[in-house]
Amino acid sequence: MANRPVHFIWLLDCSYSMMGEKIAKLNYAIREAVPAMRSVAHDNPAAQLLLRTVTFATTAQWHHQTPVPVDDFTWQDVQVDGMTNLGEALHLVARELQTPPMPQRALKPVLALVSDGVPTDDWKAGLKAVDATPWGRKAVRVAIAIGADADRGVLQEFLGNPELQPLDANSPKQLAAAIRWASTAAVKAASQPVAGEGSGASAAKQQYAPPVLDDDDDDDVW
């Protein structure tokens, strides 16, 4: 059977509040997670894992716009710049969740949102645009809240499932664990065809439980 694509899209907050250790640790965590993603992809040979990245700050833009097979993917560090225009990023992603450009025979995409603050544009309109697409409704979604200032309410709405919660990353150690989990568990969930796969919103309710991220008392806190 030919491989079916799984499109994994990072949506990364690159606002000024991410400056310094946060952005450095985020870059490190994603770079270190790529080998684990390759391992998961190799364990699911019927699925072809393709990676992309959107960054959002004063503007939103594709950091990796062309879907890259995980075996060929090399992480390129992101940089900070300005505001937190999450809505613009969601609109960019929504355009990619139409068919075309998404192939009809794809498996569920993965949308992984990482943020440490509060959106500064109309994020609800962007989320509505994602939810209005067939692939947006089916997507496996993961959200990571960096630090105490992250708007967990926004991240919860992005998840679109009251049974799922954002992952809290209150230290470098927790961020690394959250990125590693998001990079692997979500891919495993997306790589498995489900009954009623074309049935709209019900197909998006993925039951995978985020872990409780332990933290050492002597670890740095954001």
PDB file of C-alpha atoms in Angstrom:
ATOM      1  CA  MET A   1       0.000   0.000   0.000  1.00  0.00           C
ATOM      2  CA  ALA A   2       1.335   3.423  -0.901  1.00  0.00           C
ATOM      3  CA  ASN A   3       2.212   5.751   1.963  1.00  0.00           C
ATOM      4  CA  ARG A   4      -0.417   8.259   3.045  1.00  0.00           C
ATOM      5  CA  PRO A   5       0.925  11.677   4.088  1.00  0.00           C
ATOM      6  CA  VAL A   6       0.709  13.051   7.633  1.00  0.00           C
ATOM      7  CA  HIS A   7       1.298  16.808   7.556  1.00  0.00           C
ATOM      8  CA  PHE A   8       2.786  18.044  10.866  1.00  0.00           C
ATOM      9  CA  ILE A   9       2.743  21.840  11.281  1.00  0.00           C
ATOM     10  CA  TRP A  10       4.423  23.687  14.147  1.00  0.00           C
ATOM     11  CA  LEU A  11       2.889  27.086  15.028  1.00  0.00           C
ATOM     12  CA  LEU A  12       5.544  28.874  17.082  1.00  0.00           C
ATOM     13  CA  ASP A  13       5.231  32.074  19.110  1.00  0.00           C
ATOM     14  CA  CYS A  14       8.282  34.196  18.262  1.00  0.00           C
ATOM     15  CA  SER A  15       7.216  37.433  19.983  1.00  0.00           C
ATOM     16  CA  TYR A  16       9.661  39.509  22.038  1.00  0.00           C
ATOM     17  CA  SER A  17       8.528  37.810  25.252  1.00  0.00           C
ATOM     18  CA  MET A  18      10.219  34.656  23.925  1.00  0.00           C
ATOM     19  CA  MET A  19      13.596  36.417  23.792  1.00  0.00           C
ATOM     20  CA  GLY A  20      16.600  34.816  25.447  1.00  0.00           C
ATOM     21  CA  GLU A  21      16.454  31.432  27.091  1.00  0.00           C
ATOM     22  CA  LYS A  22      12.897  30.607  25.950  1.00  0.00           C
ATOM     23  CA  ILE A  23      13.607  30.835  22.223  1.00  0.00           C
ATOM     24  CA  ALA A  24      16.993  29.157  22.654  1.00  0.00           C
ATOM     25  CA  LYS A  25      15.446  26.226  24.528  1.00  0.00           C
ATOM     26  CA  LEU A  26      12.578  25.989  22.033  1.00  0.00           C
ATOM     27  CA  ASN A  27      15.016  25.717  19.129  1.00  0.00           C
ATOM     28  CA  TYR A  28      17.050  23.132  21.006  1.00  0.00           C
ATOM     29  CA  ALA A  29      13.985  21.084  22.012  1.00  0.00           C
ATOM     30  CA  ILE A  30      12.583  20.843  18.488  1.00  0.00           C
ATOM     31  CA  ARG A  31      15.981  20.036  16.992  1.00  0.00           C
ATOM     32  CA  GLU A  32      16.449  17.249  19.544  1.00  0.00           C
ATOM     33  CA  ALA A  33      12.916  15.918  18.920  1.00  0.00           C
ATOM     34  CA  VAL A  34      13.406  15.337  15.184  1.00  0.00           C
ATOM     35  CA  PRO A  35      15.178  11.960  15.607  1.00  0.00           C
ATOM     36  CA  ALA A  36      12.294  10.744  17.794  1.00  0.00           C
ATOM     37  CA  MET A  37       9.857  11.830  15.079  1.00  0.00           C
ATOM     38  CA  ARG A  38      11.854   9.822  12.542  1.00  0.00           C
ATOM     39  CA  SER A  39      11.638   6.781  14.793  1.00  0.00           C
ATOM     40  CA  VAL A  40       7.844   7.094  15.085  1.00  0.00           C
ATOM     41  CA  ALA A  41       7.566   7.526  11.316  1.00  0.00           C
ATOM     42  CA  HIS A  42       9.628   4.389  10.718  1.00  0.00           C
ATOM     43  CA  ASP A  43       7.320   2.491  13.089  1.00  0.00           C
ATOM     44  CA  ASN A  44       4.336   3.544  10.921  1.00  0.00           C
ATOM     45  CA  PRO A  45       5.496   2.666   7.398  1.00  0.00           C
ATOM     46  CA  ALA A  46       2.058   3.245   5.886  1.00  0.00           C
ATOM     47  CA  ALA A  47       2.311   6.936   6.810  1.00  0.00           C
ATOM     48  CA  GLN A  48       4.672   9.508   5.302  1.00  0.00           C
ATOM     49  CA  LEU A  49       5.493  12.212   7.880  1.00  0.00           C
ATOM     50  CA  LEU A  50       5.933  15.698   6.374  1.00  0.00           C
ATOM     51  CA  LEU A  51       7.048  18.679   8.499  1.00  0.00           C
ATOM     52  CA  ARG A  52       6.417  22.420   8.222  1.00  0.00           C
ATOM     53  CA  THR A  53       6.714  25.443  10.534  1.00  0.00           C
ATOM     54  CA  VAL A  54       4.829  28.724  10.872  1.00  0.00           C
ATOM     55  CA  THR A  55       6.175  31.491  13.124  1.00  0.00           C
ATOM     56  CA  PHE A  56       4.074  34.355  14.434  1.00  0.00           C
ATOM     57  CA  ALA A  57       5.255  37.663  15.834  1.00  0.00           C
ATOM     58  CA  THR A  58       4.472  41.123  14.366  1.00  0.00           C
ATOM     59  CA  THR A  59       3.633  39.146  11.240  1.00  0.00           C
ATOM     60  CA  ALA A  60       3.092  35.454  10.617  1.00  0.00           C
ATOM     61  CA  GLN A  61       5.150  33.634   8.016  1.00  0.00           C
ATOM     62  CA  TRP A  62       6.201  30.210   6.897  1.00  0.00           C
ATOM     63  CA  HIS A  63       9.572  29.246   8.339  1.00  0.00           C
ATOM     64  CA  HIS A  64       9.464  25.950   6.455  1.00  0.00           C
ATOM     65  CA  GLN A  65       6.747  26.343   3.805  1.00  0.00           C
ATOM     66  CA  THR A  66       7.311  23.299   1.619  1.00  0.00           C
ATOM     67  CA  PRO A  67       6.391  20.016   3.355  1.00  0.00           C
ATOM     68  CA  VAL A  68       9.648  18.145   4.013  1.00  0.00           C
ATOM     69  CA  PRO A  69       9.826  14.381   4.671  1.00  0.00           C
ATOM     70  CA  VAL A  70      11.026  13.831   8.231  1.00  0.00           C
ATOM     71  CA  ASP A  71      14.093  11.877   7.045  1.00  0.00           C
ATOM     72  CA  ASP A  72      15.215  14.945   5.076  1.00  0.00           C
ATOM     73  CA  PHE A  73      14.215  17.590   7.632  1.00  0.00           C
ATOM     74  CA  THR A  74      16.850  19.827   9.225  1.00  0.00           C
ATOM     75  CA  TRP A  75      15.712  22.279  11.881  1.00  0.00           C
ATOM     76  CA  GLN A  76      16.553  25.940  11.237  1.00  0.00           C
ATOM     77  CA  ASP A  77      16.484  28.138  14.336  1.00  0.00           C
ATOM     78  CA  VAL A  78      13.700  30.680  14.686  1.00  0.00           C
ATOM     79  CA  GLN A  79      14.242  34.250  15.942  1.00  0.00           C
ATOM     80  CA  VAL A  80      12.107  36.670  17.984  1.00  0.00           C
ATOM     81  CA  ASP A  81      10.414  39.758  16.551  1.00  0.00           C
ATOM     82  CA  GLY A  82       7.616  41.858  18.000  1.00  0.00           C
ATOM     83  CA  MET A  83       3.971  41.058  18.682  1.00  0.00           C
ATOM     84  CA  THR A  84       1.906  37.837  18.923  1.00  0.00           C
ATOM     85  CA  ASN A  85      -0.214  37.629  15.764  1.00  0.00           C
ATOM     86  CA  LEU A  86      -1.601  34.130  16.232  1.00  0.00           C
ATOM     87  CA  GLY A  87      -4.700  34.843  14.137  1.00  0.00           C
ATOM     88  CA  GLU A  88      -2.592  35.599  11.081  1.00  0.00           C
ATOM     89  CA  ALA A  89      -0.706  32.333  11.568  1.00  0.00           C
ATOM     90  CA  LEU A  90      -3.947  30.371  11.786  1.00  0.00           C
ATOM     91  CA  HIS A  91      -5.158  31.949   8.539  1.00  0.00           C
ATOM     92  CA  LEU A  92      -1.920  30.845   6.844  1.00  0.00           C
ATOM     93  CA  VAL A  93      -2.445  27.300   8.060  1.00  0.00           C
ATOM     94  CA  ALA A  94      -6.127  27.285   7.107  1.00  0.00           C
ATOM     95  CA  ARG A  95      -5.227  27.925   3.468  1.00  0.00           C
ATOM     96  CA  GLU A  96      -3.053  24.801   3.520  1.00  0.00           C
ATOM     97  CA  LEU A  97      -5.847  22.671   5.005  1.00  0.00           C
ATOM     98  CA  GLN A  98      -8.023  22.896   1.906  1.00  0.00           C
ATOM     99  CA  THR A  99      -8.143  20.158  -0.723  1.00  0.00           C
ATOM    100  CA  PRO A 100      -6.108  21.020  -2.720  1.00  0.00           C
ATOM    101  CA  PRO A 101      -3.360  21.628  -1.656  1.00  0.00           C
ATOM    102  CA  MET A 102      -3.967  18.803   0.861  1.00  0.00           C
ATOM    103  CA  PRO A 103      -4.413  15.491  -0.966  1.00  0.00           C
ATOM    104  CA  GLN A 104      -7.710  13.692  -0.429  1.00  0.00           C
ATOM    105  CA  ARG A 105      -5.964  10.502   0.645  1.00  0.00           C
ATOM    106  CA  ALA A 106      -3.941  12.120   3.459  1.00  0.00           C
ATOM    107  CA  LEU A 107      -4.130  10.991   7.066  1.00  0.00           C
ATOM    108  CA  LYS A 108      -5.093  13.469   9.778  1.00  0.00           C
ATOM    109  CA  PRO A 109      -2.724  16.451   9.988  1.00  0.00           C
ATOM    110  CA  VAL A 110      -1.096  17.522  13.255  1.00  0.00           C
ATOM    111  CA  LEU A 111      -1.235  21.145  14.430  1.00  0.00           C
ATOM    112  CA  ALA A 112       1.154  21.865  17.326  1.00  0.00           C
ATOM    113  CA  LEU A 113       0.844  25.351  18.860  1.00  0.00           C
ATOM    114  CA  VAL A 114       3.493  26.743  21.234  1.00  0.00           C
ATOM    115  CA  SER A 115       3.010  30.131  22.946  1.00  0.00           C
ATOM    116  CA  ASP A 116       4.091  32.059  26.027  1.00  0.00           C
ATOM    117  CA  GLY A 117       1.702  35.013  25.873  1.00  0.00           C
ATOM    118  CA  VAL A 118      -1.569  36.560  24.735  1.00  0.00           C
ATOM    119  CA  PRO A 119      -2.486  36.974  21.041  1.00  0.00           C
ATOM    120  CA  THR A 120      -2.390  40.561  19.766  1.00  0.00           C
ATOM    121  CA  ASP A 121      -4.682  40.141  16.752  1.00  0.00           C
ATOM    122  CA  ASP A 122      -8.043  38.528  15.958  1.00  0.00           C
ATOM    123  CA  TRP A 123      -7.078  34.943  16.792  1.00  0.00           C
ATOM    124  CA  LYS A 124     -10.724  33.831  16.953  1.00  0.00           C
ATOM    125  CA  ALA A 125     -11.206  34.647  13.261  1.00  0.00           C
ATOM    126  CA  GLY A 126      -8.084  32.640  12.457  1.00  0.00           C
ATOM    127  CA  LEU A 127      -9.281  29.687  14.508  1.00  0.00           C
ATOM    128  CA  LYS A 128     -12.679  29.870  12.813  1.00  0.00           C
ATOM    129  CA  ALA A 129     -10.926  29.708   9.439  1.00  0.00           C
ATOM    130  CA  VAL A 130      -9.067  26.546  10.512  1.00  0.00           C
ATOM    131  CA  ASP A 131     -12.247  24.976  11.899  1.00  0.00           C
ATOM    132  CA  ALA A 132     -14.062  25.733   8.645  1.00  0.00           C
ATOM    133  CA  THR A 133     -11.744  23.451   6.660  1.00  0.00           C
ATOM    134  CA  PRO A 134     -12.331  19.691   6.470  1.00  0.00           C
ATOM    135  CA  TRP A 135      -8.737  18.937   7.429  1.00  0.00           C
ATOM    136  CA  GLY A 136      -8.781  21.487  10.241  1.00  0.00           C
ATOM    137  CA  ARG A 137     -11.737  19.719  11.838  1.00  0.00           C
ATOM    138  CA  LYS A 138      -9.976  16.349  11.572  1.00  0.00           C
ATOM    139  CA  ALA A 139      -6.588  17.554  12.798  1.00  0.00           C
ATOM    140  CA  VAL A 140      -4.817  16.167  15.850  1.00  0.00           C
ATOM    141  CA  ARG A 141      -4.074  19.283  17.908  1.00  0.00           C
ATOM    142  CA  VAL A 142      -1.466  19.859  20.607  1.00  0.00           C
ATOM    143  CA  ALA A 143      -0.887  23.065  22.593  1.00  0.00           C
ATOM    144  CA  ILE A 144       2.071  23.951  24.826  1.00  0.00           C
ATOM    145  CA  ALA A 145       1.902  26.878  27.279  1.00  0.00           C
ATOM    146  CA  ILE A 146       5.341  28.305  28.078  1.00  0.00           C
ATOM    147  CA  GLY A 147       5.387  29.986  31.485  1.00  0.00           C
ATOM    148  CA  ALA A 148       2.707  31.506  33.683  1.00  0.00           C
ATOM    149  CA  ASP A 149       1.859  34.338  31.253  1.00  0.00           C
ATOM    150  CA  ALA A 150       0.634  32.035  28.468  1.00  0.00           C
ATOM    151  CA  ASP A 151      -3.084  32.398  27.756  1.00  0.00           C
ATOM    152  CA  ARG A 152      -4.263  28.884  28.533  1.00  0.00           C
ATOM    153  CA  GLY A 153      -7.836  29.818  27.586  1.00  0.00           C
ATOM    154  CA  VAL A 154      -6.747  30.554  24.013  1.00  0.00           C
ATOM    155  CA  LEU A 155      -4.769  27.316  23.874  1.00  0.00           C
ATOM    156  CA  GLN A 156      -7.743  25.372  25.222  1.00  0.00           C
ATOM    157  CA  GLU A 157     -10.001  26.798  22.510  1.00  0.00           C
ATOM    158  CA  PHE A 158      -7.406  25.910  19.894  1.00  0.00           C
ATOM    159  CA  LEU A 159      -7.492  22.279  21.068  1.00  0.00           C
ATOM    160  CA  GLY A 160     -11.246  22.216  20.455  1.00  0.00           C
ATOM    161  CA  ASN A 161     -11.781  19.326  22.857  1.00  0.00           C
ATOM    162  CA  PRO A 162     -12.702  19.791  26.541  1.00  0.00           C
ATOM    163  CA  GLU A 163     -11.138  16.421  27.348  1.00  0.00           C
ATOM    164  CA  LEU A 164      -7.688  17.637  26.276  1.00  0.00           C
ATOM    165  CA  GLN A 165      -5.569  20.212  28.113  1.00  0.00           C
ATOM    166  CA  PRO A 166      -2.598  22.340  27.080  1.00  0.00           C
ATOM    167  CA  LEU A 167       0.759  21.113  28.308  1.00  0.00           C
ATOM    168  CA  ASP A 168       2.363  23.457  30.853  1.00  0.00           C
ATOM    169  CA  ALA A 169       6.065  24.122  30.269  1.00  0.00           C
ATOM    170  CA  ASN A 170       7.236  26.240  33.196  1.00  0.00           C
ATOM    171  CA  SER A 171      10.944  25.448  32.881  1.00  0.00           C
ATOM    172  CA  PRO A 172      13.461  24.385  30.229  1.00  0.00           C
ATOM    173  CA  LYS A 173      13.158  20.772  31.368  1.00  0.00           C
ATOM    174  CA  GLN A 174       9.373  20.787  31.029  1.00  0.00           C
ATOM    175  CA  LEU A 175       9.558  22.468  27.611  1.00  0.00           C
ATOM    176  CA  ALA A 176      11.903  19.777  26.317  1.00  0.00           C
ATOM    177  CA  ALA A 177       9.576  17.050  27.630  1.00  0.00           C
ATOM    178  CA  ALA A 178       6.490  18.749  26.149  1.00  0.00           C
ATOM    179  CA  ILE A 179       8.068  19.158  22.714  1.00  0.00           C
ATOM    180  CA  ARG A 180       9.243  15.558  22.732  1.00  0.00           C
ATOM    181  CA  TRP A 181       5.778  14.309  23.673  1.00  0.00           C
ATOM    182  CA  ALA A 182       3.997  16.511  21.130  1.00  0.00           C
ATOM    183  CA  SER A 183       6.403  15.395  18.420  1.00  0.00           C
ATOM    184  CA  THR A 184       5.741  11.708  18.959  1.00  0.00           C
ATOM    185  CA  ALA A 185       2.349  11.024  20.574  1.00  0.00           C
ATOM    186  CA  ALA A 186       0.501  13.282  18.155  1.00  0.00           C
ATOM    187  CA  VAL A 187       2.203  11.676  15.167  1.00  0.00           C
ATOM    188  CA  LYS A 188       1.234   8.225  16.444  1.00  0.00           C
ATOM    189  CA  ALA A 189      -2.391   9.362  16.800  1.00  0.00           C
ATOM    190  CA  ALA A 190      -2.444  10.906  13.340  1.00  0.00           C
ATOM    191  CA  SER A 191      -0.824   7.898  11.690  1.00  0.00           C
ATOM    192  CA  GLN A 192      -3.661   5.544  12.598  1.00  0.00           C
ATOM    193  CA  PRO A 193      -6.743   5.582  10.343  1.00  0.00           C
ATOM    194  CA  VAL A 194      -9.902   5.698  12.433  1.00  0.00           C
ATOM    195  CA  ALA A 195     -13.420   4.432  11.847  1.00  0.00           C
ATOM    196  CA  GLY A 196     -15.596   7.115  10.323  1.00  0.00           C
ATOM    197  CA  GLU A 197     -12.537   8.988   9.150  1.00  0.00           C
ATOM    198  CA  GLY A 198     -14.536  11.283   6.923  1.00  0.00           C
ATOM    199  CA  SER A 199     -17.239  12.119   9.432  1.00  0.00           C
ATOM    200  CA  GLY A 200     -16.255  15.692  10.223  1.00  0.00           C
ATOM    201  CA  ALA A 201     -15.751  17.013  13.731  1.00  0.00           C
ATOM    202  CA  SER A 202     -16.213  13.644  15.434  1.00  0.00           C
ATOM    203  CA  ALA A 203     -13.070  12.362  13.719  1.00  0.00           C
ATOM    204  CA  ALA A 204     -11.050  15.133  15.367  1.00  0.00           C
ATOM    205  CA  LYS A 205     -11.695  14.002  18.949  1.00  0.00           C
ATOM    206  CA  GLN A 206      -8.434  12.220  19.543  1.00  0.00           C
ATOM    207  CA  GLN A 207      -8.206  10.504  22.917  1.00  0.00           C
ATOM    208  CA  TYR A 208      -4.540  10.692  23.814  1.00  0.00           C
ATOM    209  CA  ALA A 209      -3.691  11.887  27.308  1.00  0.00           C
ATOM    210  CA  PRO A 210      -0.918  14.492  27.711  1.00  0.00           C
ATOM    211  CA  PRO A 211       1.605  13.491  30.368  1.00  0.00           C
ATOM    212  CA  VAL A 212       2.121  15.137  33.727  1.00  0.00           C
ATOM    213  CA  LEU A 213       5.494  16.813  33.318  1.00  0.00           C
ATOM    214  CA  ASP A 214       7.630  16.412  36.420  1.00  0.00           C
ATOM    215  CA  ASP A 215      10.037  19.167  37.342  1.00  0.00           C
ATOM    216  CA  ASP A 216      12.988  19.265  39.721  1.00  0.00           C
ATOM    217  CA  ASP A 217      12.859  21.879  42.450  1.00  0.00           C
ATOM    218  CA  ASP A 218      16.287  23.178  41.484  1.00  0.00           C
ATOM    219  CA  ASP A 219      15.411  23.576  37.812  1.00  0.00           C
ATOM    220  CA  ASP A 220      15.172  27.105  36.395  1.00  0.00           C
ATOM    221  CA  VAL A 221      11.662  28.532  36.066  1.00  0.00           C
ATOM    222  CA  TRP A 222      10.780  30.960  33.286  1.00  0.00           C
TER     223      TRP A 222
END
